[in-house]
Amino acid sequence: AMSARRYMRGFVYLPLVLHRGPLAKVLLICYGVGATAAAALDVPSLTSLDVAEISADITAMSPLIHRDKDPLTDMRTRLHVEDGRQFLAATSERFDLITGEPPPPRTPGTSTIYTREFFQLVWDRLNAGGMATYWVPVGRPDPGTNVNGIMRAFCDVFTDCTLWNATPYDLIIVGTRRPQPPSAPGPASSASTVSPPALAPPSEDDFVRPWTVPALRARFVEVGFELPQQLGATFVGDAEYVRTLTAGAPPLDDDHPRRLVPTPGQPSISDSGYGSDPTVTQLYQSVFDPLRARAAFSQSNVIRDLIPERVREASLAYFEQQAAMNDVFWEGGDVRRHLAIVDRLLTQTPLRTLPLWLLGSDATREGIARRRDDGGAAVMAMRALSLLADRDYKGAANALATAEQRGLLDDTMHGLRA
């Protein structure tokens, strides 16, 4: 699904633009379906990708999913069929990025790759300035999970942690192995009261470079990152915000795995009260509120360290579009609900992917419709939506007329043609 591609690639694409210097060595904990591994192999500077996956059955599926582009057959990939945490504990290597495609936190046996001790191992195996990204699943009431303890554990170790919106179901938490101030007792015990030192201003050329490489830009565009400022607009909050969000929640650690279970009176944005408990619902809506996030973005010192000034300023206008992005992942594309925002996007922005999603199509549907005309109305309707996203309004109207002649009776498409 496109939403899964977006957040699984985001584990790599966020640090690709935020990390100072090239990402050369990457470690992936848990392979999943290989979407994050494939994203790592997109990185032009990559020299090695280590994959630690406990299940040989999972890796055996990879050729069936990826066929001739199997990430595990790339010469830069080294597969380790073993427990990811044990691999971290045993290796002496250091990495520029450590990320994961882990199972949900309450999957039996999985809690130990979400604890503070695990994140400390991650910190220890990063190069100076290296980054870690990790999944924070939200809006999933069955089974409910207290993700507050996970975020608290991560930010106890990574004092500059930031939270980013990949989809309304999937937050990404990011941290850097930054130099600690002299007074700091160490990352694991420094808690969240020590502010990390500021870095030199980021380079705008480095930040926008992925959008200047045609093959890489196409991969970014496919999952809705058409412009650098769109990535900036996925910001949710920095360490100060996460401390507020998780106030009162103890960190998940090895000795307390049941801290993953929601606690009455301590709402979490992924607990079992979501959708029925108004406190949880309000909390969730606040986290994804683009106006709140925009204000936090403009005031965050960490964002000033990570994103060049001109990109920061340009990103502010795209928080409005992020609201539409949230909606399309939450409710799906629908011409009837989204026509007004599609009109604004087509006439006031250069975006193509987001309007296409709002209209109910995407790159996969486009590819199917372009490859073969089966004589049906649906193919022409999909082609019409592509032409509309291209701003070819006459061509879109003609394609819709053809769809109508072929028997397309959908009132929405009739209205769109009109």
Short mmCIF file of C-alpha atoms in Angstrom, two decimals:
data_model
loop_
_atom_site.label_atom_id
_atom_site.label_comp_id
_atom_site.label_asym_id
_atom_site.label_seq_id
_atom_site.Cartn_x
_atom_site.Cartn_y
_atom_site.Cartn_z
CA ALA A 1 0.00 0.00 0.00
CA MET A 2 1.14 3.54 -0.71
CA SER A 3 0.85 4.52 2.96
CA ALA A 4 3.18 1.68 3.94
CA ARG A 5 5.68 2.63 1.24
CA ARG A 6 5.65 6.20 2.49
CA TYR A 7 6.55 5.51 6.10
CA MET A 8 8.89 2.59 5.37
CA ARG A 9 10.89 4.73 2.94
CA GLY A 10 10.66 7.64 5.35
CA PHE A 11 12.88 5.74 7.80
CA VAL A 12 15.70 6.36 5.29
CA TYR A 13 14.58 9.46 3.39
CA LEU A 14 14.33 11.64 6.52
CA PRO A 15 17.94 11.03 7.61
CA LEU A 16 19.10 11.20 4.01
CA VAL A 17 18.26 14.92 4.00
CA LEU A 18 18.75 15.69 7.72
CA HIS A 19 22.10 13.93 8.27
CA ARG A 20 25.26 16.02 7.98
CA GLY A 21 27.46 14.37 5.40
CA PRO A 22 26.92 11.23 3.32
CA LEU A 23 25.11 8.15 4.58
CA ALA A 24 27.63 5.41 3.79
CA LYS A 25 26.93 2.59 6.29
CA VAL A 26 23.34 1.64 7.20
CA LEU A 27 22.04 -1.03 9.58
CA LEU A 28 18.45 -2.27 9.27
CA ILE A 29 16.97 -4.17 12.22
CA CYS A 30 14.16 -6.46 10.93
CA TYR A 31 13.62 -6.86 7.19
CA GLY A 32 9.82 -6.97 6.84
CA VAL A 33 8.98 -6.89 3.14
CA GLY A 34 12.21 -5.08 2.29
CA ALA A 35 10.74 -1.63 1.59
CA THR A 36 13.16 0.11 3.95
CA ALA A 37 16.09 -1.91 2.63
CA ALA A 38 15.20 -0.87 -0.92
CA ALA A 39 15.05 2.77 0.21
CA ALA A 40 18.52 2.48 1.74
CA LEU A 41 19.84 1.16 -1.56
CA ASP A 42 18.42 4.30 -3.22
CA VAL A 43 21.01 6.37 -1.33
CA PRO A 44 23.79 7.32 -3.80
CA SER A 45 26.50 7.46 -1.10
CA LEU A 46 25.68 4.03 0.39
CA THR A 47 28.63 1.64 0.60
CA SER A 48 27.10 -1.07 2.81
CA LEU A 49 23.70 -2.17 4.09
CA ASP A 50 23.67 -4.64 6.97
CA VAL A 51 20.32 -6.39 7.54
CA ALA A 52 19.67 -8.25 10.79
CA GLU A 53 16.54 -10.43 10.52
CA ILE A 54 15.67 -13.24 12.92
CA SER A 55 13.49 -15.24 10.50
CA ALA A 56 14.95 -17.06 7.52
CA ASP A 57 11.39 -17.52 6.23
CA ILE A 58 10.96 -13.74 5.98
CA THR A 59 14.13 -13.28 3.95
CA ALA A 60 13.21 -16.27 1.76
CA MET A 61 10.11 -14.33 0.64
CA SER A 62 12.16 -11.41 -0.66
CA PRO A 63 12.79 -12.73 -4.21
CA LEU A 64 9.04 -13.34 -4.65
CA ILE A 65 8.25 -9.75 -3.67
CA HIS A 66 11.07 -7.90 -5.43
CA ARG A 67 12.00 -10.30 -8.25
CA ASP A 68 14.96 -8.89 -10.18
CA LYS A 69 15.36 -5.93 -7.76
CA ASP A 70 15.70 -7.99 -4.59
CA PRO A 71 17.56 -5.83 -2.02
CA LEU A 72 19.19 -8.93 -0.55
CA THR A 73 21.03 -9.67 -3.79
CA ASP A 74 22.56 -6.19 -4.06
CA MET A 75 26.35 -6.33 -3.71
CA ARG A 76 26.23 -3.72 -0.92
CA THR A 77 23.90 -5.84 1.25
CA ARG A 78 25.10 -8.16 4.00
CA LEU A 79 22.39 -10.36 5.52
CA HIS A 80 22.65 -11.58 9.13
CA VAL A 81 19.96 -14.13 9.99
CA GLU A 82 19.96 -13.53 13.72
CA ASP A 83 18.30 -11.50 16.43
CA GLY A 84 18.77 -7.79 15.72
CA ARG A 85 19.43 -6.78 19.29
CA GLN A 86 22.01 -9.54 19.70
CA PHE A 87 23.66 -8.37 16.49
CA LEU A 88 23.92 -4.84 17.92
CA ALA A 89 25.39 -6.16 21.17
CA ALA A 90 28.01 -8.29 19.40
CA THR A 91 29.16 -6.10 16.52
CA SER A 92 32.04 -3.64 16.83
CA GLU A 93 31.03 -1.79 13.66
CA ARG A 94 29.56 1.69 13.64
CA PHE A 95 26.95 3.07 11.28
CA ASP A 96 25.75 6.39 9.88
CA LEU A 97 22.11 5.28 10.12
CA ILE A 98 20.43 2.59 12.20
CA THR A 99 16.77 2.00 11.52
CA GLY A 100 14.26 -0.82 11.58
CA GLU A 101 11.15 -2.35 10.10
CA PRO A 102 10.01 -4.00 13.35
CA PRO A 103 6.77 -5.82 14.16
CA PRO A 104 4.18 -3.95 16.27
CA PRO A 105 5.40 -3.47 19.85
CA ARG A 106 2.95 -5.88 21.50
CA THR A 107 3.78 -8.75 19.15
CA PRO A 108 4.99 -11.52 21.51
CA GLY A 109 8.73 -11.30 22.02
CA THR A 110 9.08 -7.91 20.35
CA SER A 111 9.15 -5.49 23.28
CA THR A 112 12.93 -5.82 23.70
CA ILE A 113 13.55 -3.94 20.43
CA TYR A 114 11.59 -0.94 21.73
CA THR A 115 13.19 -0.47 25.17
CA ARG A 116 15.60 2.14 26.51
CA GLU A 117 18.37 -0.45 26.71
CA PHE A 118 17.85 -1.29 23.04
CA PHE A 119 17.99 2.37 22.03
CA GLN A 120 21.16 2.74 24.10
CA LEU A 121 22.73 -0.06 22.04
CA VAL A 122 21.66 1.79 18.90
CA TRP A 123 23.31 4.99 20.19
CA ASP A 124 26.50 3.11 21.02
CA ARG A 125 26.77 1.68 17.48
CA LEU A 126 26.36 5.00 15.65
CA ASN A 127 29.20 7.05 14.25
CA ALA A 128 29.52 10.57 15.66
CA GLY A 129 26.68 12.53 14.08
CA GLY A 130 24.97 9.30 13.02
CA MET A 131 21.18 9.09 13.08
CA ALA A 132 18.58 6.61 14.25
CA THR A 133 14.97 6.41 13.03
CA TYR A 134 12.23 4.23 14.47
CA TRP A 135 8.55 3.45 14.06
CA VAL A 136 5.89 4.77 16.44
CA PRO A 137 2.58 3.10 15.47
CA VAL A 138 -0.46 5.23 16.39
CA GLY A 139 -4.23 5.21 15.91
CA ARG A 140 -4.32 1.43 16.30
CA PRO A 141 -6.76 0.43 19.04
CA ASP A 142 -6.47 -3.36 18.63
CA PRO A 143 -4.43 -4.20 20.59
CA GLY A 144 -3.94 -0.87 22.29
CA THR A 145 -0.35 0.14 22.94
CA ASN A 146 1.05 2.75 25.29
CA VAL A 147 3.56 4.23 22.84
CA ASN A 148 4.37 7.01 25.33
CA GLY A 149 6.85 4.69 27.05
CA ILE A 150 8.56 3.95 23.72
CA MET A 151 8.94 7.63 22.86
CA ARG A 152 10.17 8.40 26.37
CA ALA A 153 12.74 5.58 26.16
CA PHE A 154 14.03 6.83 22.80
CA CYS A 155 14.28 10.45 23.95
CA ASP A 156 16.03 9.48 27.19
CA VAL A 157 18.86 8.25 24.97
CA PHE A 158 18.61 10.67 22.03
CA THR A 159 18.26 14.06 23.71
CA ASP A 160 17.63 15.85 20.39
CA CYS A 161 14.77 13.50 19.39
CA THR A 162 12.17 14.76 16.91
CA LEU A 163 8.81 13.33 15.86
CA TRP A 164 7.64 13.28 12.22
CA ASN A 165 4.32 12.47 10.53
CA ALA A 166 4.69 9.76 7.88
CA THR A 167 0.97 8.88 7.89
CA PRO A 168 -1.80 9.35 10.50
CA TYR A 169 -1.05 5.76 11.56
CA ASP A 170 2.74 5.98 11.51
CA LEU A 171 4.98 8.46 13.27
CA ILE A 172 8.75 8.35 12.84
CA ILE A 173 11.01 9.28 15.74
CA VAL A 174 14.49 10.54 14.83
CA GLY A 175 17.60 11.06 16.94
CA THR A 176 21.27 11.91 16.43
CA ARG A 177 24.41 10.80 18.22
CA ARG A 178 25.45 14.33 18.98
CA PRO A 179 28.30 15.45 21.23
CA GLN A 180 27.09 15.69 24.82
CA PRO A 181 27.65 18.86 26.86
CA PRO A 182 30.48 18.49 29.42
CA SER A 183 27.99 18.44 32.30
CA ALA A 184 25.97 15.58 30.83
CA PRO A 185 26.51 12.25 32.65
CA GLY A 186 25.92 10.21 29.47
CA PRO A 187 23.07 9.57 27.06
CA ALA A 188 21.30 6.84 28.99
CA SER A 189 21.20 8.72 32.28
CA SER A 190 21.02 12.31 31.07
CA ALA A 191 17.22 12.02 30.84
CA SER A 192 15.62 14.81 28.87
CA THR A 193 16.79 17.82 30.85
CA VAL A 194 20.06 18.41 28.97
CA SER A 195 19.81 20.37 25.74
CA PRO A 196 22.17 19.13 23.01
CA PRO A 197 24.65 21.68 21.67
CA ALA A 198 23.78 23.50 18.47
CA LEU A 199 25.33 22.40 15.20
CA ALA A 200 26.74 24.52 12.38
CA PRO A 201 24.07 25.79 9.94
CA PRO A 202 22.99 23.08 7.50
CA SER A 203 23.83 23.30 3.82
CA GLU A 204 20.89 24.04 1.53
CA ASP A 205 22.64 22.32 -1.39
CA ASP A 206 23.05 19.14 0.64
CA PHE A 207 19.48 19.24 1.89
CA VAL A 208 17.84 19.55 -1.54
CA ARG A 209 20.30 17.28 -3.40
CA PRO A 210 18.00 14.19 -3.46
CA TRP A 211 15.51 16.18 -5.55
CA THR A 212 18.24 16.91 -8.13
CA VAL A 213 19.00 13.22 -8.80
CA PRO A 214 16.30 12.08 -11.28
CA ALA A 215 16.01 8.43 -10.17
CA LEU A 216 15.98 9.35 -6.48
CA ARG A 217 13.57 12.23 -7.03
CA ALA A 218 11.13 9.84 -8.72
CA ARG A 219 11.19 7.61 -5.64
CA PHE A 220 10.54 10.59 -3.36
CA VAL A 221 7.70 11.83 -5.59
CA GLU A 222 6.01 8.44 -5.68
CA VAL A 223 5.41 8.56 -1.92
CA GLY A 224 4.37 12.21 -1.83
CA PHE A 225 7.64 14.02 -1.10
CA GLU A 226 7.62 16.11 -4.28
CA LEU A 227 9.40 19.11 -2.75
CA PRO A 228 11.89 19.53 0.12
CA GLN A 229 9.44 21.78 1.95
CA GLN A 230 6.84 18.99 1.99
CA LEU A 231 9.22 16.90 4.03
CA GLY A 232 9.66 19.81 6.46
CA ALA A 233 5.88 20.04 6.83
CA THR A 234 5.72 16.50 8.26
CA PHE A 235 7.32 17.77 11.48
CA VAL A 236 5.28 17.03 14.62
CA GLY A 237 7.50 18.17 17.49
CA ASP A 238 10.94 18.21 19.07
CA ALA A 239 12.20 16.77 22.36
CA GLU A 240 10.43 19.40 24.45
CA TYR A 241 7.12 18.51 22.80
CA VAL A 242 7.71 14.78 23.25
CA ARG A 243 8.42 15.36 26.95
CA THR A 244 5.07 17.15 27.24
CA LEU A 245 3.29 14.48 25.21
CA THR A 246 4.63 11.67 27.39
CA ALA A 247 4.47 13.47 30.74
CA GLY A 248 3.98 11.02 33.58
CA ALA A 249 4.79 7.95 31.48
CA PRO A 250 7.85 5.95 32.58
CA PRO A 251 10.16 4.77 29.80
CA LEU A 252 9.75 1.26 28.46
CA ASP A 253 12.70 -0.79 29.70
CA ASP A 254 13.75 -4.42 29.78
CA ASP A 255 12.44 -4.93 33.31
CA HIS A 256 8.98 -3.47 32.61
CA PRO A 257 7.60 -4.81 29.30
CA ARG A 258 4.02 -4.35 30.49
CA ARG A 259 4.46 -0.60 30.24
CA LEU A 260 3.32 -1.19 26.67
CA VAL A 261 -0.19 -1.86 27.99
CA PRO A 262 -2.36 1.29 28.15
CA THR A 263 -2.86 2.69 31.65
CA PRO A 264 -6.16 4.25 32.69
CA GLY A 265 -5.77 7.98 33.20
CA GLN A 266 -2.67 8.21 30.98
CA PRO A 267 -3.95 8.55 27.41
CA SER A 268 -1.67 7.43 24.60
CA ILE A 269 -2.22 8.16 20.92
CA SER A 270 -2.31 4.44 20.21
CA ASP A 271 -4.22 3.02 23.15
CA SER A 272 -7.45 1.05 23.36
CA GLY A 273 -9.52 4.15 24.15
CA TYR A 274 -8.89 5.68 20.76
CA GLY A 275 -12.17 6.45 19.01
CA SER A 276 -14.29 6.12 22.17
CA ASP A 277 -12.45 8.05 24.86
CA PRO A 278 -12.70 11.80 24.05
CA THR A 279 -9.45 12.49 25.92
CA VAL A 280 -7.53 10.11 23.67
CA THR A 281 -9.25 11.43 20.55
CA GLN A 282 -8.43 15.04 21.44
CA LEU A 283 -4.82 14.11 22.14
CA TYR A 284 -4.53 12.33 18.79
CA GLN A 285 -6.08 15.26 16.92
CA SER A 286 -3.73 17.68 18.65
CA VAL A 287 -0.65 15.67 17.63
CA PHE A 288 -1.71 15.76 13.97
CA ASP A 289 -2.98 19.36 14.00
CA PRO A 290 -0.97 21.08 11.23
CA LEU A 291 -1.43 24.55 12.76
CA ARG A 292 0.07 23.40 16.07
CA ALA A 293 2.87 21.58 14.24
CA ARG A 294 3.57 24.64 12.09
CA ALA A 295 3.99 26.84 15.16
CA ALA A 296 6.24 24.23 16.79
CA PHE A 297 8.30 23.97 13.60
CA SER A 298 8.87 27.72 13.40
CA GLN A 299 9.99 27.91 17.06
CA SER A 300 12.13 24.76 17.32
CA ASN A 301 15.88 25.22 17.84
CA VAL A 302 16.47 21.65 16.70
CA ILE A 303 14.75 22.41 13.38
CA ARG A 304 17.06 25.41 12.96
CA ASP A 305 19.96 22.99 13.40
CA LEU A 306 18.55 20.49 10.89
CA ILE A 307 16.92 22.46 8.07
CA PRO A 308 18.37 25.40 6.08
CA GLU A 309 16.69 28.76 6.58
CA ARG A 310 15.14 29.15 3.12
CA VAL A 311 13.74 25.61 3.20
CA ARG A 312 12.34 26.26 6.70
CA GLU A 313 10.59 29.40 5.50
CA ALA A 314 9.20 27.67 2.40
CA SER A 315 7.99 24.72 4.49
CA LEU A 316 5.58 26.86 6.52
CA ALA A 317 3.15 27.19 3.60
CA TYR A 318 3.01 23.42 3.14
CA PHE A 319 1.54 22.58 6.55
CA GLU A 320 -1.87 23.37 5.02
CA GLN A 321 -1.23 20.72 2.36
CA GLN A 322 -0.15 18.33 5.12
CA ALA A 323 -3.71 18.53 6.47
CA ALA A 324 -4.93 17.21 3.11
CA MET A 325 -2.25 14.51 3.21
CA ASN A 326 -3.52 13.40 6.62
CA ASP A 327 -7.08 13.30 5.31
CA VAL A 328 -6.31 11.24 2.23
CA PHE A 329 -4.49 8.59 4.28
CA TRP A 330 -7.20 8.58 6.93
CA GLU A 331 -10.27 8.56 4.66
CA GLY A 332 -8.96 7.70 1.18
CA GLY A 333 -9.20 9.72 -2.02
CA ASP A 334 -12.64 10.94 -3.05
CA VAL A 335 -13.40 13.52 -5.74
CA ARG A 336 -16.61 14.60 -4.00
CA ARG A 337 -14.89 15.50 -0.73
CA HIS A 338 -11.64 16.87 -2.07
CA LEU A 339 -12.47 18.84 -5.20
CA ALA A 340 -12.01 22.25 -3.54
CA ILE A 341 -8.55 21.44 -2.16
CA VAL A 342 -7.58 19.77 -5.45
CA ASP A 343 -8.54 22.98 -7.24
CA ARG A 344 -6.28 25.01 -4.92
CA LEU A 345 -3.40 22.57 -5.28
CA LEU A 346 -3.63 22.53 -9.08
CA THR A 347 -3.85 26.30 -9.41
CA GLN A 348 -1.59 27.47 -6.57
CA THR A 349 1.13 24.80 -6.21
CA PRO A 350 3.29 22.65 -8.52
CA LEU A 351 2.22 19.45 -6.72
CA ARG A 352 1.01 16.45 -8.71
CA THR A 353 1.11 13.40 -6.42
CA LEU A 354 -1.11 14.79 -3.65
CA PRO A 355 -3.86 15.98 -6.06
CA LEU A 356 -3.77 12.57 -7.72
CA TRP A 357 -4.22 10.82 -4.35
CA LEU A 358 -7.06 13.16 -3.39
CA LEU A 359 -8.81 12.31 -6.65
CA GLY A 360 -8.60 8.60 -5.83
CA SER A 361 -5.63 7.47 -7.93
CA ASP A 362 -1.91 6.86 -7.39
CA ALA A 363 1.22 5.76 -9.23
CA THR A 364 0.18 2.08 -9.21
CA ARG A 365 -3.25 2.75 -10.72
CA GLU A 366 -1.68 5.14 -13.22
CA GLY A 367 0.77 2.50 -14.34
CA ILE A 368 -1.98 -0.08 -14.86
CA ALA A 369 -4.14 2.35 -16.84
CA ARG A 370 -1.27 3.49 -19.02
CA ARG A 371 -0.01 0.03 -19.91
CA ARG A 372 -3.19 -1.34 -21.43
CA ASP A 373 -6.59 -0.12 -22.55
CA ASP A 374 -9.03 -2.99 -22.01
CA GLY A 375 -11.89 -1.08 -23.60
CA GLY A 376 -13.55 -0.38 -20.27
CA ALA A 377 -14.61 2.89 -18.73
CA ALA A 378 -12.43 2.58 -15.63
CA VAL A 379 -9.16 2.76 -17.59
CA MET A 380 -10.20 6.01 -19.25
CA ALA A 381 -11.40 7.44 -15.94
CA MET A 382 -7.98 6.73 -14.39
CA ARG A 383 -6.27 8.29 -17.40
CA ALA A 384 -8.48 11.34 -16.98
CA LEU A 385 -7.36 11.76 -13.37
CA SER A 386 -3.73 11.57 -14.49
CA LEU A 387 -4.33 14.25 -17.13
CA LEU A 388 -6.07 16.41 -14.55
CA ALA A 389 -3.07 16.13 -12.21
CA ASP A 390 -0.91 17.13 -15.22
CA ARG A 391 -3.07 20.29 -15.62
CA ASP A 392 -4.19 19.04 -19.05
CA TYR A 393 -7.82 19.96 -18.47
CA LYS A 394 -8.94 19.56 -22.08
CA GLY A 395 -7.34 16.13 -22.29
CA ALA A 396 -8.97 15.14 -18.99
CA ALA A 397 -12.40 16.24 -20.26
CA ASN A 398 -11.93 14.24 -23.46
CA ALA A 399 -10.88 11.13 -21.51
CA LEU A 400 -13.94 11.47 -19.27
CA ALA A 401 -16.15 11.82 -22.36
CA THR A 402 -14.69 8.56 -23.69
CA ALA A 403 -15.29 6.92 -20.30
CA GLU A 404 -18.89 8.14 -20.43
CA GLN A 405 -19.35 6.68 -23.92
CA ARG A 406 -18.06 3.36 -22.60
CA GLY A 407 -20.71 3.28 -19.93
CA LEU A 408 -19.22 5.05 -16.94
CA LEU A 409 -22.31 5.97 -14.88
CA ASP A 410 -20.61 7.33 -11.78
CA ASP A 411 -22.22 10.66 -10.87
CA THR A 412 -18.93 11.93 -9.47
CA MET A 413 -17.15 11.49 -12.78
CA HIS A 414 -20.02 13.15 -14.62
CA GLY A 415 -19.71 16.10 -12.27
CA LEU A 416 -15.93 16.22 -12.65
CA ARG A 417 -16.25 16.35 -16.42
CA ALA A 418 -18.75 19.20 -16.15
#
